[in-house]
């Protein structure tokens, strides 16, 4: 293991990311940083390097909650305090697989049962107080943990009410989350709770990429020597943070700049007032960072570029980021509204973090995908549907979400039992109490046996996988079917954005089936694939069902607890057999039978039209053991109702 971390100053490029982190270090009230970017872009490296720049803190010597000895928390569980010591600011990492007990803390069960006292065991929120809490892959964190995390970050305190313990302690920290958008998005209300957001991408400039490799190899060859070579630059940054923190209370926010902030936020039509407050705090921190004594237009511009990209999204399918021209126009309009005419010159131009190389890496969001008008494409999805909750019958054990009923580690407590997700204290004590005299109990401590332990059985919600198999052949109704189905998928994706579901799409056309949309929670990737769908050709229905079966089997191996629902949209007129010389419809029925044997819950949407109906889709419904619905009923509401009636997988 390396003996020294990678220096913050040695990071090549990522200027916006470094500036956002440093401004939060100056003013933690900004609310943290969300770092979005593709894999392999040094997101974690930059965040971990920040902790070394933070100044040491004084703490009460006997406090597990890092109380400031000069201003101790009056409600600290370890109060009163005696003595003081100094230690470096901590970087606390929250693993993706962590549970609620690890995050907020829990009852010290051993002391509770052996000594008869309610002792609290602090969690990561206590350890991160007055430091940095780093959540890698925050978009994969369970929703209830994200809720707890962001509530503590917003209030500066953690409140724990569980297992007979009521504890409140200070928990003010710099929150930094990283995520890869390809693996799914955060819910909008959680996204808004991060103060700033930054998009990072690997540089395409050859010289910059070469310098990244050169420095990384040098660090791996001699971590201590490499860190020493950048020690002076890091020390300079650390000194600037201390100086900026001291200067921050004296930074003035002129009324003209305050109105400019309000005008810019209004121009981007952001929700609520959090954006205005974050921009104001960030602008003040930037002014202090550059050594100014008042906020200027340049500070407001930097703050807006960091604080507004994730707040201007009006829909899950909108790309994050700001349009530079729109921001410039908003700033000009704000200046003209104040009667300035021309923006006042900045006598003290802003400075961001010192850049060790001459080729800074720009990080701008890509343009949103556009339709090309090709008549052979399915076209832009019809997003008119409003999705209701799709719920599979029965009780599952899938990944935490907000969809179907499930036995889980979270949710409401049902009962105590021999098997469950955590210790049920009352149930354990109740089971042990009748045997205390026989066991020769002495004093207040309970005499426990392994058979006494009872577990908590909870019921919550799980996320599901909805896989559409759609006929995209060249029949007369193909365009109509694709319009209706893409609209339903868009609605499901919008709903899945908040409920943490996965959605996939298999299309049938030509000589074979295509997995057009692999199971995903990434709405951006989903919409881009839907716009690229093509129609025409024959109908390989059997191959489509077999492709769906393979897809579901692969997902079952990847996540065996996630239940799936198959939605087949077809008129049943198969024209391509699964094997040479075979009967296309018979082969399709055999493939449907294999899915039924796998226990897949299914809905068949009958697209057959005209005065004469052959009932081919009904035969598939019987073979697959699912529920049928007509194309005229293919709306988000209708599909939702059918799904609730489908049998459990």
Coordinates of C-alpha atoms in Angstrom, one line a residue:
X1 CA 0.0 0.0 0.0
X2 CA 1.3 3.5 -0.8
X3 CA 2.6 5.4 2.3
X4 CA 1.3 8.7 1.0
X5 CA -1.9 9.8 -0.7
X6 CA -1.9 11.3 -4.2
X7 CA -1.3 15.1 -3.8
X8 CA -4.2 17.4 -4.6
X9 CA -2.0 19.8 -6.5
X10 CA -0.7 17.0 -8.7
X11 CA -4.1 16.3 -10.3
X12 CA -4.1 17.2 -14.0
X13 CA -7.1 19.3 -15.1
X14 CA -10.5 18.9 -13.4
X15 CA -10.4 22.6 -12.6
X16 CA -14.1 22.9 -11.9
X17 CA -14.0 19.9 -9.5
X18 CA -11.0 21.2 -7.6
X19 CA -12.6 24.7 -7.4
X20 CA -15.9 23.2 -6.1
X21 CA -14.1 21.2 -3.4
X22 CA -11.9 24.1 -2.3
X23 CA -14.9 26.4 -2.0
X24 CA -16.7 23.9 0.1
X25 CA -13.6 23.6 2.3
X26 CA -13.8 27.4 2.8
X27 CA -17.6 27.5 3.4
X28 CA -19.0 24.1 4.4
X29 CA -22.5 25.7 4.4
X30 CA -22.5 25.5 0.6
X31 CA -23.8 21.9 1.0
X32 CA -21.2 19.7 -0.5
X33 CA -20.3 18.5 -4.0
X34 CA -21.7 15.9 -6.3
X35 CA -19.2 14.7 -8.8
X36 CA -20.7 13.1 -12.0
X37 CA -18.4 11.4 -14.5
X38 CA -17.5 8.4 -16.4
X39 CA -15.4 5.6 -14.9
X40 CA -11.6 6.1 -14.7
X41 CA -11.6 9.9 -14.3
X42 CA -9.9 10.2 -10.9
X43 CA -13.0 11.3 -9.1
X44 CA -12.1 9.3 -5.9
X45 CA -8.4 10.3 -6.2
X46 CA -9.3 14.1 -6.1
X47 CA -11.7 13.8 -3.2
X48 CA -9.4 11.7 -1.0
X49 CA -6.6 14.2 -1.7
X50 CA -8.7 17.1 -0.4
X51 CA -8.6 15.8 3.2
X52 CA -4.9 16.4 3.5
X53 CA -5.4 20.1 2.8
X54 CA -8.0 20.7 5.6
X55 CA -6.6 22.3 8.8
X56 CA -6.3 20.3 12.0
X57 CA -9.1 20.7 14.4
X58 CA -9.3 20.9 18.2
X59 CA -11.6 18.3 19.8
X60 CA -12.6 17.4 23.4
X61 CA -10.3 14.7 24.5
X62 CA -13.0 12.3 25.8
X63 CA -15.6 12.9 23.1
X64 CA -16.6 10.3 20.5
X65 CA -18.5 13.0 18.6
X66 CA -15.5 15.4 17.9
X67 CA -17.0 18.3 19.9
X68 CA -15.2 21.6 19.7
X69 CA -13.8 22.2 23.2
X70 CA -14.3 26.0 22.8
X71 CA -18.0 25.6 21.8
X72 CA -19.1 22.1 22.9
X73 CA -22.5 20.7 21.8
X74 CA -24.8 21.1 24.9
X75 CA -26.7 18.0 23.7
X76 CA -23.7 15.8 23.1
X77 CA -24.2 12.3 24.5
X78 CA -20.6 12.4 26.0
X79 CA -21.0 15.7 27.8
X80 CA -19.7 17.1 30.0
X81 CA -16.2 17.2 28.5
X82 CA -12.8 17.6 30.1
X83 CA -9.5 18.2 28.3
X84 CA -8.7 18.9 24.7
X85 CA -6.5 17.6 21.9
X86 CA -5.8 18.3 18.3
X87 CA -6.0 15.9 15.3
X88 CA -6.3 16.1 11.5
X89 CA -9.7 16.5 9.9
X90 CA -11.0 13.1 9.0
X91 CA -12.1 11.7 5.6
X92 CA -14.8 9.2 6.4
X93 CA -16.0 6.9 3.6
X94 CA -19.5 5.4 3.5
X95 CA -19.4 2.1 1.7
X96 CA -22.2 1.3 -0.8
X97 CA -23.2 -1.8 1.2
X98 CA -23.4 -0.1 4.6
X99 CA -26.5 -0.4 6.6
X100 CA -28.5 2.1 8.7
X101 CA -26.7 0.9 11.9
X102 CA -23.3 1.7 10.4
X103 CA -24.4 5.2 9.2
X104 CA -26.3 6.6 12.2
X105 CA -25.2 4.3 15.0
X106 CA -27.1 1.8 17.1
X107 CA -27.7 0.4 20.5
X108 CA -24.7 -1.2 22.1
X109 CA -26.4 -4.5 22.4
X110 CA -23.7 -6.2 24.5
X111 CA -23.8 -3.5 27.2
X112 CA -27.6 -3.3 27.1
X113 CA -28.0 -7.0 27.8
X114 CA -25.0 -7.5 30.1
X115 CA -25.1 -4.3 32.1
X116 CA -28.8 -3.3 31.7
X117 CA -28.0 0.1 30.4
X118 CA -29.0 1.9 27.1
X119 CA -25.6 2.6 25.6
X120 CA -25.3 4.2 22.1
X121 CA -22.6 3.1 19.6
X122 CA -21.9 6.0 17.3
X123 CA -21.9 5.6 13.5
X124 CA -20.2 7.3 10.6
X125 CA -22.2 10.5 10.9
X126 CA -20.5 11.0 14.3
X127 CA -17.1 10.1 12.9
X128 CA -17.5 12.6 10.1
X129 CA -18.4 15.6 12.3
X130 CA -16.1 18.5 11.4
X131 CA -14.5 16.5 8.6
X132 CA -15.4 15.1 5.1
X133 CA -17.9 12.4 4.5
X134 CA -17.2 10.7 1.1
X135 CA -19.8 8.5 -0.6
X136 CA -18.5 6.8 -3.6
X137 CA -21.2 5.7 -6.1
X138 CA -23.9 7.6 -4.1
X139 CA -26.5 6.8 -6.8
X140 CA -26.2 3.1 -5.8
X141 CA -26.8 3.9 -2.1
X142 CA -30.1 2.7 -0.7
X143 CA -32.7 5.5 -0.7
X144 CA -33.4 5.5 3.0
X145 CA -29.7 5.9 3.7
X146 CA -29.5 8.8 1.3
X147 CA -32.4 10.4 3.1
X148 CA -30.7 10.1 6.4
X149 CA -27.4 11.3 5.0
X150 CA -28.8 14.4 3.4
X151 CA -31.0 15.3 6.4
X152 CA -28.0 15.3 8.6
X153 CA -26.0 17.3 6.1
X154 CA -28.8 19.9 5.8
X155 CA -29.5 20.3 9.6
X156 CA -25.9 19.8 10.9
X157 CA -27.3 17.2 13.4
X158 CA -28.1 13.5 13.4
X159 CA -31.2 12.3 15.3
X160 CA -31.5 8.7 16.2
X161 CA -34.8 7.2 17.4
X162 CA -34.6 3.4 17.4
X163 CA -34.4 0.4 19.7
X164 CA -35.4 2.4 22.7
X165 CA -32.6 4.8 22.2
X166 CA -33.1 8.6 21.6
X167 CA -29.9 10.4 20.7
X168 CA -29.1 13.7 19.0
X169 CA -25.6 14.8 18.2
X170 CA -23.8 17.4 16.0
X171 CA -22.9 16.2 12.6
X172 CA -21.6 19.0 10.4
X173 CA -19.4 17.7 7.5
X174 CA -18.4 18.4 4.0
X175 CA -20.4 16.0 1.9
X176 CA -18.9 14.7 -1.3
X177 CA -20.6 12.1 -3.5
X178 CA -19.4 10.6 -6.7
X179 CA -21.4 8.7 -9.3
X180 CA -21.3 7.3 -12.8
X181 CA -24.6 8.4 -14.6
X182 CA -24.5 5.2 -16.6
X183 CA -25.4 3.2 -13.5
X184 CA -28.5 5.2 -12.7
X185 CA -29.5 8.7 -11.4
X186 CA -30.3 10.2 -8.1
X187 CA -33.9 11.2 -7.5
X188 CA -34.5 14.9 -8.2
X189 CA -35.2 15.9 -4.6
X190 CA -32.0 14.3 -3.5
X191 CA -30.0 15.8 -6.4
X192 CA -31.1 19.2 -5.3
X193 CA -29.7 18.7 -1.8
X194 CA -26.1 18.7 -3.0
X195 CA -24.8 22.3 -3.1
X196 CA -22.6 22.1 -6.2
X197 CA -22.3 19.6 -9.0
X198 CA -19.4 19.0 -11.5
X199 CA -19.2 16.9 -14.6
X200 CA -15.8 15.3 -15.2
X201 CA -14.5 13.6 -18.3
X202 CA -11.2 12.3 -19.4
X203 CA -9.3 14.7 -21.5
X204 CA -9.1 14.1 -25.3
X205 CA -5.9 16.2 -25.6
X206 CA -3.0 13.9 -26.1
X207 CA -0.5 16.0 -24.1
X208 CA -2.9 16.2 -21.1
X209 CA -3.5 12.4 -21.2
X210 CA 0.2 11.8 -21.4
X211 CA 0.9 14.0 -18.4
X212 CA -1.8 12.1 -16.4
X213 CA 0.0 8.8 -17.2
X214 CA 3.4 10.2 -16.4
X215 CA 2.4 11.5 -13.0
X216 CA 0.5 8.4 -12.0
X217 CA 3.4 6.1 -12.9
X218 CA 5.8 8.4 -11.0
X219 CA 3.5 8.2 -8.0
X220 CA 3.2 4.4 -8.1
X221 CA 7.0 4.1 -8.4
X222 CA 7.7 6.3 -5.4
X223 CA 4.6 7.5 -3.5
X224 CA 6.6 9.3 -0.7
X225 CA 9.0 11.0 -3.1
X226 CA 6.2 12.0 -5.4
X227 CA 4.1 13.5 -2.6
X228 CA 7.2 15.3 -1.3
X229 CA 7.7 17.0 -4.6
X230 CA 4.2 18.5 -4.4
X231 CA 4.3 19.2 -0.7
X232 CA 4.9 22.9 -1.1
X233 CA 2.0 23.3 -3.5
X234 CA -0.3 21.5 -1.2
X235 CA 0.9 23.5 1.7
X236 CA 0.1 26.7 -0.2
X237 CA -3.4 25.5 -0.9
X238 CA -3.9 24.6 2.8
X239 CA -2.8 28.0 3.9
X240 CA -5.2 29.6 1.4
X241 CA -8.1 27.6 2.8
X242 CA -7.2 28.8 6.4
X243 CA -6.9 32.4 5.2
X244 CA -10.1 32.3 3.2
X245 CA -12.0 30.8 6.1
X246 CA -10.8 33.7 8.3
X247 CA -11.8 36.3 5.7
X248 CA -15.2 34.8 4.8
X249 CA -17.2 36.6 7.6
X250 CA -15.9 39.9 6.3
X251 CA -16.9 39.4 2.7
X252 CA -19.8 41.8 1.7
X253 CA -22.6 40.8 -0.6
X254 CA -23.8 44.1 -2.3
X255 CA -27.5 44.4 -2.9
X256 CA -26.8 44.7 -6.7
X257 CA -25.1 41.2 -6.7
X258 CA -27.8 39.8 -4.5
X259 CA -30.4 40.9 -7.0
X260 CA -28.2 39.5 -9.8
X261 CA -28.2 36.1 -8.1
X262 CA -32.0 36.2 -7.7
X263 CA -32.4 37.2 -11.4
X264 CA -30.1 34.5 -12.7
X265 CA -31.9 31.8 -10.6
X266 CA -35.2 33.1 -11.8
X267 CA -34.0 33.0 -15.4
X268 CA -33.2 29.3 -15.2
X269 CA -36.6 28.6 -13.6
X270 CA -35.1 26.6 -10.7
X271 CA -37.4 25.2 -8.0
X272 CA -37.5 26.7 -4.5
X273 CA -35.0 29.1 -2.9
X274 CA -32.2 26.6 -2.2
X275 CA -30.4 27.5 -5.4
X276 CA -30.3 31.2 -4.6
X277 CA -28.9 30.6 -1.2
X278 CA -26.2 28.2 -2.5
X279 CA -25.2 30.6 -5.2
X280 CA -24.9 33.4 -2.7
X281 CA -22.8 31.3 -0.3
X282 CA -20.6 30.0 -3.1
X283 CA -20.0 33.5 -4.5
X284 CA -19.0 34.7 -1.1
X285 CA -16.6 31.8 -0.7
X286 CA -15.1 32.4 -4.1
X287 CA -14.6 36.1 -3.2
X288 CA -12.8 35.1 0.0
X289 CA -10.8 32.4 -1.9
X290 CA -9.4 35.0 -4.4
X291 CA -8.7 37.5 -1.5
X292 CA -11.5 40.0 -2.3
X293 CA -13.6 41.8 0.3
X294 CA -16.9 41.8 -1.6
X295 CA -18.8 39.7 -4.1
X296 CA -18.6 40.7 -7.7
X297 CA -20.3 39.6 -10.9
X298 CA -17.4 37.3 -11.7
X299 CA -17.9 35.5 -8.4
X300 CA -21.6 35.1 -9.1
X301 CA -20.9 33.7 -12.6
X302 CA -18.5 31.0 -11.1
X303 CA -21.0 30.2 -8.4
X304 CA -23.9 29.8 -11.0
X305 CA -21.9 27.5 -13.2
X306 CA -21.3 25.2 -10.2
X307 CA -24.7 25.4 -8.4
X308 CA -27.3 25.5 -11.2
X309 CA -26.5 22.7 -13.6
X310 CA -28.4 20.0 -11.6
X311 CA -31.2 22.3 -10.6
X312 CA -32.3 23.5 -14.0
X313 CA -33.4 20.0 -15.0
X314 CA -37.2 20.1 -15.5
X315 CA -37.4 16.4 -16.4
X316 CA -35.3 13.3 -15.7
X317 CA -34.5 13.2 -19.4
X318 CA -33.0 16.7 -19.5
X319 CA -29.2 16.6 -19.7
X320 CA -27.4 18.3 -16.8
X321 CA -25.3 21.4 -17.4
X322 CA -25.8 25.0 -18.3
X323 CA -25.9 26.7 -21.7
X324 CA -23.1 29.2 -21.6
X325 CA -25.0 31.6 -23.9
X326 CA -28.1 31.4 -21.7
X327 CA -26.0 32.1 -18.6
X328 CA -24.2 35.1 -20.2
X329 CA -27.6 36.5 -21.3
X330 CA -29.1 36.1 -17.8
X331 CA -26.1 37.9 -16.4
X332 CA -26.5 40.7 -18.9
X333 CA -30.2 41.0 -18.4
X334 CA -29.7 41.2 -14.6
X335 CA -27.1 44.0 -15.1
X336 CA -29.4 45.9 -17.4
X337 CA -32.3 45.5 -15.0
X338 CA -30.2 47.2 -12.4
X339 CA -29.4 50.0 -14.8
X340 CA -25.7 49.1 -15.1
X341 CA -25.6 49.1 -18.8
X342 CA -22.2 47.4 -18.9
X343 CA -21.0 45.1 -16.2
X344 CA -18.7 46.8 -13.8
X345 CA -15.0 45.8 -14.2
X346 CA -13.6 43.5 -11.6
X347 CA -10.5 45.2 -10.0
X348 CA -9.5 41.9 -8.5
X349 CA -10.1 39.1 -11.1
X350 CA -11.1 35.7 -9.6
X351 CA -8.6 32.9 -9.3
X352 CA -9.3 29.3 -9.0
X353 CA -7.1 26.5 -7.7
X354 CA -3.5 26.8 -9.0
X355 CA -3.1 24.5 -12.0
X356 CA 0.2 22.6 -12.2
X357 CA -0.1 22.1 -15.9
X358 CA -0.8 24.5 -18.8
X359 CA -3.6 22.4 -20.4
X360 CA -6.5 22.4 -18.1
X361 CA -9.2 19.9 -18.8
X362 CA -12.6 21.4 -19.6
X363 CA -15.7 19.6 -18.3
X364 CA -18.9 20.5 -20.2
X365 CA -22.0 18.5 -20.5
X366 CA -22.8 17.0 -23.9
X367 CA -25.8 18.2 -25.9
X368 CA -29.0 16.3 -25.5
X369 CA -29.7 13.7 -28.2
X370 CA -31.9 14.9 -31.0
X371 CA -34.2 13.1 -33.3
X372 CA -33.1 12.8 -36.9
X373 CA -36.5 12.6 -38.7
X374 CA -35.6 9.3 -40.3
X375 CA -38.8 7.6 -41.4
X376 CA -37.4 4.2 -40.5
X377 CA -36.8 5.3 -36.9
X378 CA -39.4 5.0 -34.2
X379 CA -39.0 8.7 -33.5
X380 CA -39.1 10.6 -30.3
X381 CA -41.0 8.8 -27.6
X382 CA -44.5 9.9 -26.7
X383 CA -44.1 11.0 -23.1
X384 CA -47.8 11.9 -22.5
X385 CA -48.5 9.0 -20.1
X386 CA -48.4 9.5 -16.3
X387 CA -47.2 6.2 -14.8
X388 CA -48.9 4.7 -11.8
X389 CA -47.0 2.3 -9.6
X390 CA -46.4 -1.1 -11.3
X391 CA -46.6 -3.7 -8.5
X392 CA -46.0 -7.4 -8.8
X393 CA -48.2 -9.6 -6.6
X394 CA -46.8 -11.3 -3.6
X395 CA -43.9 -10.4 -1.3
X396 CA -40.4 -10.5 -2.7
X397 CA -36.9 -10.1 -1.3
X398 CA -35.4 -7.8 -4.0
X399 CA -33.2 -4.8 -3.9
X400 CA -34.6 -1.9 -1.8
X401 CA -36.8 0.4 -3.9
X402 CA -40.3 1.9 -3.9
X403 CA -42.3 -0.5 -6.0
X404 CA -43.5 -4.0 -4.9
X405 CA -43.9 -5.4 -1.4
X406 CA -40.8 -7.1 0.0
X407 CA -39.1 -8.4 3.1
X408 CA -36.2 -6.2 3.7
X409 CA -33.8 -4.7 6.2
X410 CA -35.7 -1.4 6.2
X411 CA -39.3 -0.5 6.3
X412 CA -41.9 -1.1 9.0
X413 CA -41.4 -3.7 11.7
X414 CA -43.9 -6.6 11.5
X415 CA -42.8 -8.9 14.3
X416 CA -40.0 -10.7 16.1
X417 CA -38.9 -14.1 14.8
X418 CA -36.1 -16.5 14.9
X419 CA -35.0 -15.3 11.4
X420 CA -34.8 -11.7 10.2
X421 CA -32.5 -8.8 9.5
X422 CA -31.5 -7.5 12.9
X423 CA -31.8 -8.1 16.6
X424 CA -35.3 -7.4 18.0
X425 CA -34.4 -6.2 21.5
X426 CA -37.9 -6.5 23.1
X427 CA -38.5 -9.9 21.6
X428 CA -35.1 -11.1 22.8
X429 CA -35.7 -9.9 26.4
X430 CA -39.2 -11.3 26.4
X431 CA -37.9 -14.7 25.3
X432 CA -35.2 -14.8 27.9
X433 CA -37.2 -13.4 30.8
X434 CA -39.2 -16.6 31.8
X435 CA -35.9 -18.5 32.2
X436 CA -34.0 -16.2 34.5
X437 CA -34.8 -17.9 37.8
X438 CA -33.9 -21.3 36.4
X439 CA -30.6 -20.0 35.1
X440 CA -29.7 -18.6 38.5
X441 CA -29.7 -14.9 37.5
X442 CA -27.8 -12.6 39.8
X443 CA -28.0 -8.8 39.8
X444 CA -29.5 -6.8 36.9
X445 CA -27.8 -8.5 34.0
X446 CA -29.8 -10.9 31.9
X447 CA -28.7 -14.5 31.5
X448 CA -28.9 -15.0 27.7
X449 CA -28.7 -18.1 25.6
X450 CA -28.3 -18.2 21.8
X451 CA -31.9 -19.6 21.5
X452 CA -33.2 -16.4 23.1
X453 CA -32.1 -14.1 20.3
X454 CA -35.0 -12.8 18.2
X455 CA -34.7 -11.1 14.9
X456 CA -36.7 -8.3 13.4
X457 CA -39.0 -9.1 10.5
X458 CA -39.6 -5.9 8.4
X459 CA -41.6 -5.2 5.3
X460 CA -40.6 -2.5 2.8
X461 CA -40.6 -2.0 -0.9
X462 CA -38.4 -3.5 -3.6
X463 CA -37.4 -2.4 -7.1
X464 CA -38.3 -4.6 -10.1
X465 CA -37.2 -5.2 -13.7
X466 CA -39.8 -4.5 -16.4
X467 CA -38.7 -5.9 -19.8
X468 CA -40.7 -5.0 -22.9
X469 CA -40.6 -7.3 -26.0
X470 CA -42.0 -5.2 -28.9
X471 CA -42.9 -6.1 -32.4
X472 CA -41.1 -3.5 -34.6
X473 CA -41.9 -5.2 -37.9
X474 CA -43.2 -3.5 -41.0
X475 CA -46.9 -4.1 -40.6
X476 CA -49.4 -1.3 -40.9
X477 CA -49.6 -0.8 -37.1
X478 CA -45.9 -0.9 -36.4
X479 CA -45.6 2.9 -36.2
X480 CA -48.6 3.0 -34.0
X481 CA -47.3 0.3 -31.7
X482 CA -43.9 1.8 -31.4
X483 CA -45.4 5.2 -30.6
X484 CA -47.6 3.8 -27.9
X485 CA -44.9 1.5 -26.4
X486 CA -42.1 4.0 -26.4
X487 CA -44.5 6.4 -24.6
X488 CA -45.2 3.7 -22.0
X489 CA -41.5 3.0 -21.6
X490 CA -40.8 6.7 -21.2
X491 CA -43.4 6.9 -18.5
X492 CA -42.1 3.8 -16.7
X493 CA -38.5 5.2 -16.9
X494 CA -39.7 8.5 -15.4
X495 CA -41.4 6.6 -12.6
X496 CA -38.4 4.3 -12.3
X497 CA -36.2 7.3 -11.9
X498 CA -37.7 7.8 -8.5
X499 CA -38.6 4.2 -7.6
X500 CA -35.1 2.8 -8.5
X501 CA -36.5 0.3 -11.0
X502 CA -34.7 -1.2 -14.1
X503 CA -36.4 -1.2 -17.5
X504 CA -35.3 -3.0 -20.7
X505 CA -36.5 -3.3 -24.3
X506 CA -36.2 -6.1 -26.9
X507 CA -37.4 -5.3 -30.4
X508 CA -38.4 -7.8 -33.2
X509 CA -37.7 -7.0 -36.8
X510 CA -36.1 -8.5 -39.8
X511 CA -34.4 -11.9 -39.3
X512 CA -33.8 -11.6 -35.5
X513 CA -34.4 -9.9 -32.2
X514 CA -32.3 -7.1 -30.8
X515 CA -31.8 -6.1 -27.2
X516 CA -32.3 -2.5 -28.0
X517 CA -32.2 -1.3 -24.4
X518 CA -30.3 -3.5 -21.9
X519 CA -31.9 -3.4 -18.4
X520 CA -30.9 -0.1 -17.0
X521 CA -31.8 2.7 -14.5
X522 CA -30.1 5.4 -16.6
X523 CA -32.8 7.5 -18.1
X524 CA -30.4 9.4 -20.4
X525 CA -29.2 6.2 -22.0
X526 CA -32.7 4.8 -22.2
X527 CA -34.1 7.8 -24.1
X528 CA -31.2 7.8 -26.5
X529 CA -31.8 4.1 -27.3
X530 CA -35.5 4.6 -27.8
X531 CA -35.0 7.4 -30.3
X532 CA -32.7 5.2 -32.3
X533 CA -35.2 2.3 -32.7
X534 CA -35.9 1.2 -36.3
X535 CA -39.0 -0.5 -37.7
X536 CA -39.6 -2.7 -40.7
X537 CA -39.1 -6.2 -42.0
X538 CA -40.4 -9.6 -40.8
X539 CA -41.4 -10.7 -37.2
X540 CA -39.0 -13.1 -35.5
X541 CA -41.3 -13.6 -32.5
X542 CA -39.7 -16.8 -31.2
X543 CA -36.3 -15.3 -31.3
X544 CA -37.6 -12.3 -29.4
X545 CA -39.0 -14.4 -26.6
X546 CA -35.8 -16.4 -26.4
X547 CA -33.7 -13.2 -26.3
X548 CA -35.9 -12.0 -23.5
X549 CA -35.4 -15.3 -21.7
X550 CA -31.6 -15.0 -22.0
X551 CA -31.8 -11.4 -20.8
X552 CA -33.8 -12.3 -17.8
X553 CA -31.6 -15.3 -17.0
X554 CA -28.5 -13.1 -17.1
X555 CA -30.2 -10.5 -14.8
X556 CA -31.3 -13.3 -12.4
X557 CA -27.7 -14.3 -12.1
X558 CA -26.5 -10.8 -11.6
X559 CA -29.3 -10.0 -9.1
X560 CA -31.2 -13.1 -8.1
X561 CA -33.6 -11.3 -5.7
X562 CA -34.9 -8.7 -8.3
X563 CA -38.3 -9.9 -9.6
X564 CA -39.1 -9.3 -13.3
X565 CA -42.1 -8.6 -15.4
X566 CA -42.3 -9.3 -19.1
X567 CA -44.5 -7.1 -21.3
X568 CA -45.0 -8.7 -24.8
X569 CA -46.5 -6.3 -27.4
X570 CA -47.5 -8.2 -30.6
X571 CA -50.3 -9.3 -32.9
X572 CA -49.0 -12.9 -32.7
X573 CA -48.3 -13.1 -36.4
X574 CA -44.9 -14.7 -36.3
X575 CA -43.2 -15.0 -39.7
X576 CA -39.6 -16.2 -38.8
X577 CA -39.2 -19.7 -37.2
X578 CA -36.6 -20.3 -34.5
X579 CA -35.1 -23.1 -36.6
X580 CA -35.0 -23.8 -40.4
X581 CA -38.2 -25.4 -41.6
X582 CA -40.0 -24.9 -38.3
X583 CA -43.5 -23.4 -37.8
X584 CA -43.0 -19.7 -36.7
X585 CA -46.1 -19.6 -34.4
X586 CA -45.4 -23.0 -32.9
X587 CA -41.9 -22.1 -32.2
X588 CA -43.1 -18.8 -30.5
X589 CA -45.5 -20.8 -28.3
X590 CA -42.7 -23.2 -27.3
X591 CA -40.5 -20.2 -26.4
X592 CA -43.4 -18.7 -24.4
X593 CA -43.7 -22.0 -22.5
X594 CA -40.0 -21.9 -21.5
X595 CA -40.6 -18.4 -20.0
X596 CA -43.7 -19.9 -18.1
X597 CA -41.5 -22.7 -16.8
X598 CA -39.0 -20.1 -15.5
X599 CA -41.8 -18.5 -13.5
X600 CA -41.7 -15.1 -15.3
X601 CA -44.7 -12.9 -14.6
X602 CA -46.0 -11.7 -18.0
X603 CA -48.5 -9.4 -19.7
X604 CA -49.3 -9.9 -23.4
X605 CA -50.6 -6.8 -25.3
X606 CA -52.6 -7.8 -28.3
X607 CA -52.0 -5.5 -31.2
X608 CA -54.2 -7.4 -33.7
X609 CA -56.6 -5.1 -35.5
X610 CA -59.3 -5.3 -38.3
X611 CA -62.7 -6.8 -38.5
X612 CA -61.4 -10.4 -38.5
X613 CA -59.3 -11.5 -35.5
X614 CA -57.2 -14.7 -35.5
X615 CA -56.6 -14.7 -31.8
X616 CA -52.9 -15.5 -32.2
X617 CA -51.9 -13.3 -29.3
X618 CA -54.4 -15.2 -27.1
X619 CA -52.6 -18.4 -27.8
X620 CA -49.3 -16.8 -26.7
X621 CA -51.0 -15.5 -23.5
X622 CA -52.0 -19.1 -22.7
X623 CA -48.6 -20.5 -23.5
X624 CA -46.8 -18.0 -21.3
X625 CA -49.3 -18.2 -18.5
X626 CA -49.7 -14.5 -18.4
X627 CA -52.5 -11.8 -18.6
X628 CA -53.8 -10.4 -21.8
X629 CA -54.7 -6.8 -22.7
X630 CA -55.7 -5.1 -26.0
X631 CA -53.6 -2.5 -27.7
X632 CA -56.4 0.1 -27.2
X633 CA -55.8 -0.3 -23.5
X634 CA -52.0 0.2 -23.8
X635 CA -51.5 3.3 -21.6
X636 CA -49.5 3.7 -18.5
X637 CA -52.6 3.3 -16.4
X638 CA -53.9 0.2 -18.2
X639 CA -50.5 -1.5 -18.1
X640 CA -50.2 -0.7 -14.4
X641 CA -53.5 -2.3 -13.6
X642 CA -52.6 -5.4 -15.5
X643 CA -49.3 -5.6 -13.8
X644 CA -50.9 -5.6 -10.4
X645 CA -53.1 -8.5 -11.5
X646 CA -50.1 -10.5 -12.8
X647 CA -49.0 -13.5 -10.8
X648 CA -45.9 -13.3 -8.7
X649 CA -42.6 -14.5 -10.2

